[in-house]
Amino acid sequence: MAADPGTNDHWEWEIDHRARWGIVDLRQLWSFRHLLGRLIRREFLVNYQQTMLGPLWVVLQPVLTLVVYVLVFGRWMAVDTGTVPPVLFFLSGILLWGLCNDLFTGTAFIFTHYSYLFTKVYFPRVIIPLSIGGTHLARFAIQFFLLIGVLFFYGITGRFEFAFNAWLFFVLPAVLLTAAFSLAMGLIFSIATARYRDLSNIVHLGIRLAMFITPVIYPAAMVPEGLRWLVRINPLSAVFEVFRYGLLGQGLFTPGDLIYSVVFITLFLLFALAWFNKLAAKLIDVV
Amino acid sequence: MSKIVIQASQVSKLYRLGTVGTGSLRQDVQRWWSSVSRAGRSSFFQERGRGDAPNLWALKDINFDIRQGEVWGIVGDNGAGKSTLLKIITRIIQPTKGVVRGRGTVGSLLEVGTGFHPELSGRENIYISGYLLGMDKQQIRQRFDEIVAFSGIEQFLDTPVKRYSSGMYVRLAFSVAAHLEPDILIMDEVLAVGDTSFQKKCLDKMQQLARDGERTILFVSHQMPAVRHLCQHAMWLHQGQMVVSGTATEVVDKYIGSMQQQRLVQQWDDPAAAPGNEFVRILSVEMIPAFLEGQETIDIRTPLTVRFLIDNRMSGALLNAGLHLYNYAGECIFDVASTAIICEAGRVVGECQIPGQFLNDGSYYISLIIVRDTSIPVYYHEGAIHFEVADYRENTSWFGKWKGAVRPHFPFRFGNQQQPPSITI
């Protein structure tokens, strides 16, 4: 914190009532990096403590979901996945949506879940949502290998022909954009749920509905022209389509859609971080 | 004079009771609506948050300067704002008004086991808790073995802490805290929980930290002897306001003095209005403490005299008086009776001495009983005198609650056994 230039005293820190708009204090964050690392580690350890299969659940969970989706949406409802085998199509959707869903629901209630820490010790509050983000990205990384494995299997057995295209380089940015969007949503909702507990009921319902306006279980190409605008205003749509296009060679998006998503998500994340930092200190009085 | 490391100016904290944070959207919308409709009518410029909901100033205009190396005690009743102040200094909450400025790293121990997770091993928790309390990687690495040794849980280091006994848990948690070395250490008394040996360990550790002279310590406590002993300076908060700050002894004395909600004198000038009955009336009861020089409050050393005056309306009755001392738990500590004598009608006086070094610290009241023929109660005057005995200790480093209903100072010989002189023939 800057010293007050008006006095000859040199203070190192200052605490007052002002809520500062600051996006991220990188230097401060850097000094707490070990805490961040430990919290991510802790999240992992806690989740699989006393489970028989342990970390295997990281991949088992999407596989089980996949079985259900392939049966329900693939067989019975016959969603047209184009040239892509349903397993690959649904798995890619499930994984990316899983990241979005888990990251959002993980961060949306941090003020209630972590009040035992927030009210007892000071550290940059944003560490907690970042650690949750880190945890879910790490989980996603493991799950991604599953996807690569399945892709490989399909390639070898000749059921799917992998064709390299330049959009492959956009797979990682697409993952990061999804995480950024979910984190931003989570930050905003964490502030809202701290103040209004009512919202916790809406959050779970909302995320379930959000899945249907994002091309997770259907390709964007399947959406009728009249409703396509609904999918297009969702900044995640283009991201999901790019992710699929890069890996599976099929997806519907325009460069305009993509630019819109990138700009929207970046600005949204910056706004969410700034708002979170501004209000975090005040919210401790409320939780 | 060393430099100021914490400066508080006009620090205030307002809590709006029952408004924001009731956690219901409906109530907030209702409040917003009522404020809008009110604004439409008259007081457009009224301050937000004012209105029906009562506000509470948990802290009001607190000012102080704390210099490097000073050890400060913060005393006050529950709800005086002590914890709120600590939370502001440690940045957990923001003041509503005013500013705290400072230099150096601040470490706080507001509870035992901050950040401990029951599912994780002791090892994992040492790291998490250490980082949360502000240690860096190097510090934890360096002190890790020390922390483990201090806690004495080596064998259970890789066991989830939920399997620990509560004693082990507290020991491990405290060990982490004890190895924290910030420039400014902020401690809440909640640390001094647990068994007596643990309390002692906490206070010893504090004493050790306080002695090094570099570290500044702020310490909230209800244990007045501990504050007197460990701190040079103290401040007393009452309902969010600073009553006094100064040397620890001075502040503690004033604080204790205020707590003694005592009634040392009861007197009735009109005998008809005095308590009693047709046989006897109580005209006055008073307690006279024999203070040492400069003393203003009753403490365990103070000899006390209880004197009473009654109007006896029975002639030639065999009367005696009894004094019952009760503590505030309602237990009778003693029942002292006078000898019985034949009294003529008229005024009868009594006086009883309670020696110093006899009562334990605490709150007491005295009731007076008048008995006829050594067995028939004539009148029982309950709760005549209320008084408090403050603690006083010297030559000890034990500051927990002294046990026992009384604290007599009996002759006590203690030392090495004398060898009988060896006899050589």
XYZ file of C-alpha atoms in Angstrom:
712
model
C 0.000 0.000 0.000
C 1.356 3.399 -0.887
C 2.546 5.717 1.808
C 0.700 8.919 2.402
C 2.771 11.523 0.604
C 1.366 14.270 2.806
C 3.228 13.163 5.902
C 6.857 12.538 6.490
C 5.918 9.276 8.146
C 6.257 6.245 5.980
C 3.516 3.730 6.538
C 3.686 0.314 5.014
C 0.028 -0.436 5.204
C -3.224 1.320 5.773
C -6.691 0.039 6.572
C -9.765 2.178 6.131
C -13.350 1.926 5.009
C -12.702 2.561 1.357
C -13.470 -0.281 -0.983
C -10.876 -0.210 -3.663
C -11.415 -1.165 -7.253
C -8.425 -3.260 -8.023
C -8.427 -6.119 -10.429
C -5.635 -8.205 -9.039
C -2.676 -7.183 -6.963
C -0.212 -9.484 -8.660
C 2.630 -8.850 -6.259
C 0.494 -9.681 -3.280
C -0.890 -12.705 -5.063
C 2.617 -13.899 -5.806
C 3.516 -13.790 -2.141
C 0.570 -16.080 -1.443
C 1.345 -18.550 -4.232
C 2.304 -21.313 -1.826
C -0.985 -20.979 -0.040
C -2.730 -21.223 -3.382
C -0.790 -24.366 -4.228
C -1.565 -25.961 -0.894
C -5.251 -25.154 -1.162
C -5.454 -26.800 -4.572
C -3.667 -29.817 -3.171
C -5.937 -29.848 -0.170
C -9.039 -29.817 -2.332
C -7.776 -32.884 -4.156
C -6.814 -34.734 -1.024
C -10.059 -33.979 0.768
C -12.213 -35.072 -2.150
C -10.761 -38.533 -2.383
C -10.057 -39.188 1.253
C -11.722 -42.407 2.386
C -12.993 -43.359 -1.051
C -12.254 -46.802 -2.394
C -11.433 -45.774 -5.923
C -9.842 -42.500 -4.924
C -8.676 -40.237 -7.749
C -10.044 -42.728 -10.246
C -13.347 -40.927 -9.761
C -11.957 -38.005 -11.710
C -12.336 -40.054 -14.892
C -15.014 -42.447 -13.719
C -17.543 -39.690 -13.188
C -17.543 -38.392 -16.783
C -17.504 -41.958 -18.098
C -20.685 -42.793 -16.198
C -22.300 -39.578 -17.406
C -21.203 -40.464 -20.905
C -22.971 -43.821 -20.764
C -26.207 -42.118 -19.759
C -25.898 -39.372 -22.376
C -25.076 -41.757 -25.200
C -28.121 -43.833 -24.291
C -30.536 -40.990 -23.691
C -29.500 -38.346 -26.170
C -27.699 -40.537 -28.684
C -29.965 -43.572 -28.937
C -33.426 -42.577 -27.765
C -33.532 -38.954 -28.756
C -31.182 -39.513 -31.702
C -29.343 -36.219 -31.517
C -27.550 -35.812 -34.801
C -23.845 -35.624 -34.052
C -22.840 -35.363 -37.685
C -19.789 -37.296 -38.775
C -18.492 -37.503 -35.210
C -19.222 -40.707 -33.275
C -21.662 -39.937 -30.418
C -19.206 -41.144 -27.770
C -16.591 -38.606 -28.829
C -19.130 -35.896 -29.303
C -20.764 -36.309 -25.926
C -17.535 -36.926 -24.050
C -15.995 -33.671 -25.284
C -19.162 -31.819 -24.309
C -19.419 -33.492 -20.931
C -15.825 -32.712 -20.010
C -15.891 -29.074 -20.970
C -19.309 -28.548 -19.429
C -18.148 -30.395 -16.319
C -15.356 -27.880 -15.920
C -17.801 -25.030 -16.299
C -20.376 -26.536 -13.951
C -17.946 -27.567 -11.193
C -16.005 -24.350 -11.261
C -19.116 -22.260 -11.089
C -20.875 -24.179 -8.333
C -17.575 -24.436 -6.462
C -17.052 -20.689 -6.360
C -20.634 -19.480 -6.112
C -20.881 -20.206 -2.387
C -17.419 -19.449 -1.110
C -18.548 -16.845 1.380
C -20.752 -19.311 3.152
C -18.437 -22.283 2.797
C -15.245 -20.503 3.736
C -16.538 -18.061 6.303
C -14.679 -20.069 8.948
C -11.462 -18.885 7.288
C -12.549 -15.458 6.153
C -13.587 -14.395 9.635
C -10.439 -15.636 11.312
C -7.498 -14.698 9.186
C -6.621 -12.281 6.439
C -5.327 -13.290 3.032
C -6.324 -12.017 -0.397
C -9.862 -13.362 -0.650
C -9.489 -14.094 -4.333
C -7.077 -16.892 -3.408
C -10.011 -19.143 -2.580
C -11.835 -18.867 -5.936
C -8.500 -19.146 -7.707
C -7.679 -22.307 -5.808
C -11.036 -23.756 -6.763
C -10.375 -22.804 -10.362
C -6.963 -24.431 -10.173
C -8.425 -27.610 -8.728
C -10.973 -27.969 -11.473
C -8.506 -27.150 -14.213
C -6.221 -29.847 -12.856
C -9.116 -32.289 -12.833
C -9.927 -31.300 -16.358
C -6.341 -31.912 -17.426
C -6.605 -35.492 -16.178
C -9.944 -35.962 -17.872
C -8.551 -34.552 -21.071
C -6.179 -37.505 -21.266
C -9.220 -39.712 -21.147
C -10.608 -37.879 -24.147
C -7.292 -38.199 -25.985
C -7.273 -41.896 -25.170
C -10.767 -42.423 -26.530
C -9.908 -40.386 -29.582
C -6.862 -42.550 -30.123
C -8.865 -45.717 -29.725
C -11.411 -44.546 -32.270
C -8.622 -43.582 -34.637
C -6.864 -46.942 -34.398
C -10.019 -48.950 -34.821
C -10.815 -46.822 -37.839
C -14.140 -45.580 -36.556
C -13.094 -41.994 -36.661
C -10.496 -40.277 -38.733
C -8.621 -37.566 -36.923
C -7.823 -34.702 -39.255
C -5.435 -32.050 -38.097
C -6.618 -28.482 -38.457
C -5.215 -25.182 -37.214
C -8.044 -24.809 -34.704
C -6.352 -27.470 -32.622
C -4.257 -24.668 -31.187
C -7.450 -23.082 -29.944
C -8.368 -26.046 -27.779
C -6.347 -24.851 -24.801
C -7.560 -21.237 -25.096
C -11.100 -22.600 -25.324
C -10.614 -24.489 -22.067
C -9.175 -21.403 -20.385
C -12.014 -19.239 -21.688
C -14.560 -21.680 -20.319
C -12.801 -21.622 -16.958
C -12.581 -17.819 -17.028
C -16.264 -17.465 -17.778
C -17.274 -19.893 -15.037
C -14.946 -18.225 -12.559
C -16.384 -14.808 -13.381
C -19.929 -16.122 -12.967
C -18.933 -17.821 -9.738
C -17.381 -14.640 -8.348
C -20.468 -12.605 -9.106
C -22.754 -15.217 -7.620
C -20.554 -15.639 -4.555
C -21.203 -11.997 -3.738
C -24.893 -12.364 -4.440
C -25.329 -15.546 -2.400
C -23.410 -14.048 0.511
C -25.979 -11.329 0.712
C -29.075 -13.219 -0.341
C -29.185 -16.816 0.634
C -32.358 -17.208 -1.426
C -30.258 -17.276 -4.548
C -28.667 -20.583 -3.691
C -31.873 -22.265 -4.826
C -31.711 -20.569 -8.180
C -28.036 -21.259 -8.771
C -28.375 -25.006 -9.184
C -31.450 -24.723 -11.320
C -29.864 -22.001 -13.421
C -26.737 -23.954 -14.224
C -28.817 -26.923 -15.319
C -30.858 -24.747 -17.639
C -27.740 -23.018 -18.932
C -26.522 -26.351 -20.232
C -29.398 -26.430 -22.683
C -28.602 -23.095 -24.280
C -24.980 -24.148 -24.714
C -24.053 -26.678 -27.382
C -23.144 -29.442 -24.972
C -25.459 -32.276 -25.915
C -26.246 -31.014 -29.377
C -24.153 -29.373 -32.085
C -24.866 -25.708 -32.750
C -25.588 -26.693 -36.341
C -28.673 -28.562 -35.155
C -30.298 -25.444 -33.726
C -33.073 -24.110 -36.008
C -32.298 -20.771 -37.667
C -34.964 -18.955 -35.689
C -33.420 -19.880 -32.344
C -29.795 -19.635 -33.326
C -29.461 -16.098 -31.938
C -30.165 -17.519 -28.477
C -27.184 -19.818 -28.768
C -25.056 -17.134 -30.352
C -25.453 -14.573 -27.591
C -24.187 -17.171 -25.163
C -20.430 -16.507 -25.166
C -19.758 -20.139 -24.311
C -21.318 -21.414 -27.542
C -18.514 -20.391 -29.852
C -15.981 -21.646 -27.292
C -17.583 -25.082 -27.199
C -17.783 -25.235 -30.958
C -14.116 -24.272 -31.344
C -13.141 -26.895 -28.811
C -14.957 -29.533 -30.842
C -13.738 -28.227 -34.145
C -10.128 -28.337 -33.048
C -10.394 -31.897 -31.770
C -13.066 -33.502 -33.851
C -13.118 -31.330 -36.968
C -16.730 -30.365 -36.626
C -18.291 -27.243 -35.214
C -20.232 -24.209 -36.253
C -18.928 -20.732 -35.493
C -17.892 -17.584 -37.278
C -14.742 -15.603 -36.474
C -17.118 -12.875 -35.328
C -18.685 -15.232 -32.784
C -15.276 -16.125 -31.511
C -14.106 -12.531 -31.151
C -17.335 -11.721 -29.359
C -16.710 -14.589 -26.914
C -13.114 -13.639 -26.231
C -13.875 -9.980 -25.661
C -16.967 -10.650 -23.629
C -15.353 -13.227 -21.386
C -12.199 -11.173 -20.828
C -14.101 -8.049 -19.879
C -16.531 -10.039 -17.788
C -13.731 -11.698 -15.834
C -11.964 -8.401 -15.199
C -15.190 -6.849 -14.023
C -15.978 -9.824 -11.776
C -12.508 -9.756 -10.211
C -12.688 -6.045 -9.573
C -16.140 -6.282 -8.074
C -15.153 -9.222 -5.951
C -12.080 -7.436 -4.628
C -14.107 -4.357 -3.911
C -16.839 -6.094 -2.005
C -15.007 -8.994 -0.385
C -13.911 -6.983 2.641
C -17.408 -5.664 3.236
C -19.063 -9.032 2.903
C -17.215 -10.464 5.869
C -19.553 -8.429 8.073
C -22.504 -10.199 6.541
C -21.512 -13.853 6.406
C 11.803 6.328 21.533
C 11.122 3.582 19.041
C 8.963 4.198 16.027
C 5.222 3.861 15.894
C 4.200 0.581 14.286
C 0.422 0.836 14.583
C -1.516 4.039 14.591
C -5.277 4.083 14.877
C -7.146 7.280 14.316
C -10.878 7.685 14.733
C -11.436 4.009 14.124
C -15.141 3.236 14.251
C -17.225 0.279 13.284
C -20.940 0.405 12.782
C -23.092 -2.669 12.633
C -26.566 -2.307 11.309
C -28.548 -4.713 13.356
C -31.073 -6.754 11.518
C -30.704 -5.047 8.166
C -28.202 -6.100 5.572
C -27.204 -9.647 6.056
C -30.488 -10.950 7.283
C -29.989 -12.902 4.112
C -33.317 -12.545 2.472
C -33.863 -10.838 -0.830
C -37.469 -10.126 0.060
C -36.521 -8.095 3.135
C -33.961 -6.094 1.230
C -36.434 -5.316 -1.510
C -38.993 -4.296 1.100
C -36.468 -2.042 2.769
C -35.457 -0.573 -0.543
C -39.098 0.059 -1.380
C -39.826 1.691 1.946
C -36.765 3.895 1.576
C -37.843 4.887 -1.911
C -41.368 5.696 -0.825
C -40.100 7.588 2.184
C -37.672 9.525 0.051
C -40.518 10.514 -2.197
C -42.329 12.067 0.717
C -39.894 14.064 2.715
C -36.383 13.295 3.727
C -34.702 12.677 0.455
C -31.276 13.324 1.818
C -31.537 11.061 4.783
C -28.526 8.873 5.273
C -28.850 5.384 3.934
C -29.235 2.763 6.583
C -30.714 5.094 9.098
C -34.288 4.454 9.984
C -36.098 1.666 11.725
C -33.156 -0.653 12.189
C -31.085 0.007 15.286
C -27.436 0.700 14.662
C -24.673 -0.410 16.908
C -21.324 1.250 17.144
C -19.140 -1.689 17.975
C -16.246 0.760 18.045
C -16.360 4.513 18.230
C -13.477 6.877 17.600
C -10.642 4.770 18.845
C -7.234 6.419 18.749
C -3.917 5.024 19.809
C -0.259 4.773 18.896
C 1.645 1.612 19.500
C 5.399 1.631 19.303
C 7.737 -1.103 18.300
C 8.442 -3.658 20.997
C 5.537 -2.683 23.193
C 3.236 -5.289 24.653
C -0.338 -4.094 24.938
C -3.241 -5.649 26.728
C -6.787 -4.899 25.683
C -9.322 -5.332 28.451
C -13.050 -4.860 28.694
C -16.312 -6.704 29.170
C -17.752 -9.034 26.584
C -19.095 -6.998 23.711
C -16.811 -4.073 24.426
C -15.378 -4.208 20.918
C -12.056 -5.873 21.676
C -12.369 -8.571 19.041
C -13.750 -6.100 16.520
C -10.674 -3.964 17.011
C -8.357 -6.911 16.504
C -10.223 -7.925 13.380
C -9.822 -4.451 11.955
C -6.112 -4.336 12.695
C -5.676 -7.744 11.088
C -7.693 -6.647 8.038
C -10.402 -9.235 8.425
C -13.033 -6.520 8.482
C -12.979 -2.889 7.478
C -13.673 0.015 9.778
C -16.740 2.099 8.967
C -14.760 5.224 9.648
C -11.197 6.088 10.506
C -7.929 4.522 9.560
C -5.326 2.169 10.950
C -1.807 2.600 9.630
C 1.212 0.548 10.361
C 4.564 -0.900 9.524
C 5.709 -4.470 9.385
C 4.039 -7.815 9.012
C 0.997 -8.589 11.095
C 0.272 -12.093 12.308
C -2.858 -12.961 14.140
C -4.016 -15.791 16.296
C -7.696 -15.362 16.771
C -8.448 -19.031 17.214
C -6.670 -22.297 17.654
C -6.243 -24.290 14.459
C -7.073 -21.721 11.797
C -7.553 -23.554 8.537
C -7.215 -27.053 9.949
C -9.107 -29.586 7.932
C -10.244 -32.680 9.822
C -9.756 -35.020 6.872
C -6.138 -34.111 6.318
C -3.030 -35.369 8.021
C -1.154 -33.425 10.651
C 1.633 -32.783 8.163
C -0.698 -31.337 5.561
C -2.407 -29.180 8.163
C 0.858 -27.754 9.435
C 1.540 -26.452 5.948
C -1.942 -25.094 5.293
C -2.248 -23.466 8.675
C 1.268 -22.072 8.471
C 0.652 -20.471 5.102
C -2.700 -19.116 6.213
C -1.157 -17.524 9.264
C 1.362 -15.834 7.023
C 4.482 -17.973 7.202
C 6.434 -18.429 4.024
C 7.683 -21.667 2.582
C 11.159 -21.282 3.973
C 9.950 -20.535 7.481
C 7.750 -23.587 7.519
C 10.500 -25.818 6.119
C 12.942 -24.550 8.718
C 10.588 -24.879 11.617
C 8.738 -27.987 10.550
C 10.704 -30.344 12.786
C 10.562 -27.890 15.640
C 6.795 -27.583 15.285
C 6.362 -31.340 15.270
C 8.669 -31.800 18.245
C 6.944 -29.069 20.217
C 3.560 -30.666 19.657
C 4.773 -34.159 20.474
C 2.679 -35.902 17.811
C 5.506 -37.347 15.690
C 3.884 -40.765 15.404
C 0.599 -39.344 14.196
C 1.972 -36.922 11.673
C 0.367 -38.757 8.771
C -2.927 -39.515 10.492
C -5.939 -37.348 9.635
C -6.396 -34.864 12.449
C -9.993 -35.933 12.936
C -8.595 -39.060 14.586
C -6.619 -36.982 17.065
C -7.755 -36.512 20.606
C -8.828 -32.965 21.268
C -5.684 -32.496 23.311
C -3.431 -33.571 20.468
C -5.319 -31.372 18.054
C -4.921 -28.317 20.231
C -1.238 -29.062 20.826
C -0.511 -29.321 17.125
C -2.524 -26.215 16.315
C -0.768 -24.239 18.996
C 2.648 -25.437 17.919
C 2.076 -23.993 14.473
C 0.924 -20.727 15.984
C 3.813 -20.590 18.427
C 6.329 -20.669 15.629
C 4.834 -17.725 13.868
C 7.173 -14.753 13.932
C 5.575 -11.631 12.536
C 6.681 -8.113 13.463
C 3.330 -7.497 15.084
C 1.555 -10.335 16.800
C -2.132 -10.055 17.560
C -3.553 -12.584 19.974
C -6.973 -13.261 21.292
C -7.347 -14.922 24.612
C -9.256 -17.796 23.064
C -5.781 -19.165 22.586
C -5.479 -19.717 26.264
C -8.043 -22.486 26.304
C -7.457 -26.104 27.042
C -6.008 -27.689 30.088
C -3.970 -25.795 32.589
C -0.615 -27.012 31.336
C -1.546 -25.833 27.879
C -2.603 -22.440 29.198
C 0.692 -22.181 30.950
C 2.510 -23.071 27.765
C 0.670 -20.349 25.884
C 1.476 -17.732 28.448
C 5.087 -18.827 28.700
C 5.428 -18.592 24.965
C 3.923 -15.151 25.012
C 6.254 -14.063 27.721
C 9.184 -15.345 25.716
C 8.006 -13.436 22.643
C 7.336 -10.321 24.677
C 10.833 -10.321 26.125
C 12.681 -10.170 22.853
C 11.927 -6.457 22.629
C 11.588 -6.277 18.863
C 8.190 -7.774 18.525
C 5.073 -5.770 19.168
C 2.220 -7.676 20.731
C -1.453 -6.922 21.176
C -3.204 -9.223 23.551
C -6.882 -9.418 24.435
C -7.525 -10.944 27.802
C -9.949 -11.352 30.635
C -7.229 -12.525 32.972
C -6.269 -9.364 34.739
C -3.193 -10.798 36.447
C -1.905 -11.949 33.063
C -2.358 -8.483 31.590
C -0.704 -6.895 34.595
C 2.182 -9.281 34.396
C 2.810 -9.577 30.665
C 1.936 -6.164 29.337
C 3.482 -2.771 29.916
C 0.551 -0.947 28.407
C -3.153 -1.548 28.280
C -6.314 -0.032 26.956
C -9.769 -0.508 28.325
C -12.708 -0.585 25.951
C -16.272 -0.237 27.069
C -19.189 -0.421 24.641
C -16.954 0.431 21.756
C -15.267 3.382 23.367
C -11.833 3.748 24.823
C -12.253 4.411 28.518
C -8.606 4.784 29.326
C -5.233 3.738 28.047
C -1.962 3.850 29.879
C 0.283 1.596 31.873
C -1.099 -1.873 32.354
C -1.260 -1.652 36.143
C -3.134 1.613 36.087
C -5.660 0.485 33.491
C -6.238 -2.882 35.113
C -6.829 -1.257 38.491
C -9.351 1.126 37.053
C -11.069 -1.632 35.174
C -11.327 -3.862 38.193
C -12.539 -0.929 40.265
C -15.373 -0.354 37.831
C -16.377 -3.969 37.882
C -16.870 -3.944 41.595
C -20.540 -3.214 41.562
C -20.398 -3.096 45.228
C -22.619 -1.914 47.977
C -20.500 -1.537 51.025
C -22.896 0.535 53.118
C -26.560 0.143 53.917
C -28.141 2.635 56.248
C -31.622 3.670 57.305
C -32.108 6.954 59.090
C -35.761 6.317 59.863
C -36.085 3.187 62.016
C -39.706 2.777 60.929
C -38.634 2.345 57.324
C -35.726 0.084 58.152
C -35.954 -3.603 57.295
C -36.923 -5.857 60.137
C -39.980 -6.768 62.171
C -41.584 -6.054 65.514
C -38.634 -7.567 67.373
C -35.682 -6.154 65.564
C -34.832 -3.574 62.901
C -31.619 -3.260 60.902
C -30.331 0.303 61.080
C -27.072 -0.072 59.177
C -24.650 -2.604 57.802
C -21.322 -1.569 56.406
C -18.072 -3.069 55.243
C -14.847 -1.235 55.854
C -11.863 -2.429 53.855
C -8.441 -1.775 55.334
C -6.607 -0.711 52.193
C -2.896 -0.742 51.836
C -1.388 2.528 50.862
C -2.408 3.642 47.392
C -4.927 0.859 47.048
C -8.470 1.597 45.981
C -9.952 -1.769 45.280
C -10.530 -4.756 47.477
C -8.237 -7.582 46.560
C -7.386 -10.842 48.188
C -4.945 -9.161 50.554
C -7.413 -6.665 51.974
C -8.664 -7.237 55.534
C -12.364 -6.451 55.786
C -14.448 -5.346 58.727
C -18.220 -5.798 58.767
C -20.042 -3.527 61.207
C -23.757 -3.427 61.838
C -26.199 -1.589 64.033
C -29.628 -2.926 64.978
C -32.565 -1.678 66.925
C -33.589 -4.365 69.390
C -37.165 -4.109 70.663
C -37.068 -7.064 73.015
C -35.756 -6.491 76.486
C -33.655 -9.082 78.156
C -33.546 -11.416 75.184
C -30.665 -13.829 74.610
C -29.455 -12.736 71.162
C -26.662 -13.550 68.817
C -25.858 -12.537 65.225
C -24.581 -14.503 62.293
C -22.928 -13.439 59.067
C -23.301 -15.616 55.976
C -20.923 -15.061 53.130
C -22.155 -16.288 49.747
C -20.420 -16.306 46.440
C -22.403 -15.465 43.319
C -22.967 -19.083 42.552
C -25.044 -19.020 45.730
C -22.750 -21.259 47.714
C -22.277 -20.354 51.316
C -18.567 -19.846 51.910
C -18.853 -19.397 55.646
C -21.326 -18.868 58.457
C -19.789 -17.003 61.365
C -21.782 -16.596 64.547
C -21.197 -14.233 67.441
C -21.486 -15.400 71.027
C -24.961 -15.076 72.505
C -25.552 -12.459 75.168
C -28.522 -10.961 77.016
C -29.392 -7.668 75.324
C -31.518 -4.864 76.647
C -33.928 -3.050 74.333
C -32.197 -0.369 72.284
C -29.292 -0.223 69.910
C -27.008 -3.191 69.549
C -23.769 -3.094 67.588
C -21.761 -5.888 66.049
C -18.451 -6.100 64.288
C -16.714 -8.963 62.573
C -13.306 -9.090 61.009
C -12.473 -11.049 57.881
C -8.705 -11.235 57.635
C -6.807 -10.500 54.453
C -5.244 -13.442 52.579
C -8.311 -15.495 53.183
C -10.952 -14.986 50.495
C -10.384 -16.119 46.965
C -11.030 -13.600 44.197
C -14.642 -13.311 43.093
C -17.973 -11.665 43.828
C -19.621 -12.090 47.180
C -22.531 -10.959 49.248
C -23.128 -11.032 52.957
C -26.382 -11.702 54.742
C -27.033 -10.936 58.387
C -29.107 -13.099 60.684
C -30.336 -12.285 64.175
C -31.066 -15.311 66.370
C -32.836 -15.550 69.730
C -32.067 -18.181 72.331
C -29.329 -19.513 70.002
C -31.862 -21.362 67.877
C -34.844 -19.212 66.870
C -34.257 -16.947 63.852
C -35.667 -13.510 64.524
C -34.829 -11.776 61.281
C -32.799 -12.661 58.221
C -31.462 -9.698 56.300
C -30.376 -11.029 52.972
C -27.797 -9.527 50.654
C -26.878 -6.620 52.885
C -23.470 -6.114 51.356
C -22.232 -6.894 47.876
C -18.566 -6.744 47.156
C -15.899 -8.028 44.901
C -12.472 -9.322 45.663
C -9.911 -8.742 42.946
C -7.062 -11.042 42.296
C -3.542 -10.210 43.250
C -0.477 -12.300 42.630
C 3.194 -11.940 43.002
C 6.093 -14.315 42.572
C 4.184 -16.625 40.337
C 3.837 -17.085 36.659
C 0.541 -18.912 36.928
C -2.323 -16.713 35.830
C -5.208 -19.102 35.468
C -8.150 -19.035 37.859
C -7.012 -19.849 41.363
C -8.962 -22.814 42.611
C -10.901 -23.132 45.792
C -13.717 -21.444 47.688
C -11.211 -19.656 49.874
C -7.563 -18.848 49.420
C -6.098 -18.874 52.903
C -2.500 -18.099 53.567
C -1.642 -20.840 55.997
C 1.858 -21.282 57.315
C 3.576 -23.474 54.794
C 7.099 -24.765 55.150
C 8.757 -26.011 51.998
C 12.379 -26.789 51.167
C 15.065 -29.409 50.955
C 15.057 -31.866 53.758
C 17.749 -31.098 56.314
C 20.233 -33.932 56.698
C 20.725 -34.884 60.314
C 24.222 -33.837 61.283
C 26.529 -36.753 60.775
C 28.140 -37.965 63.921
C 31.658 -39.142 63.897
C 33.029 -41.071 66.736
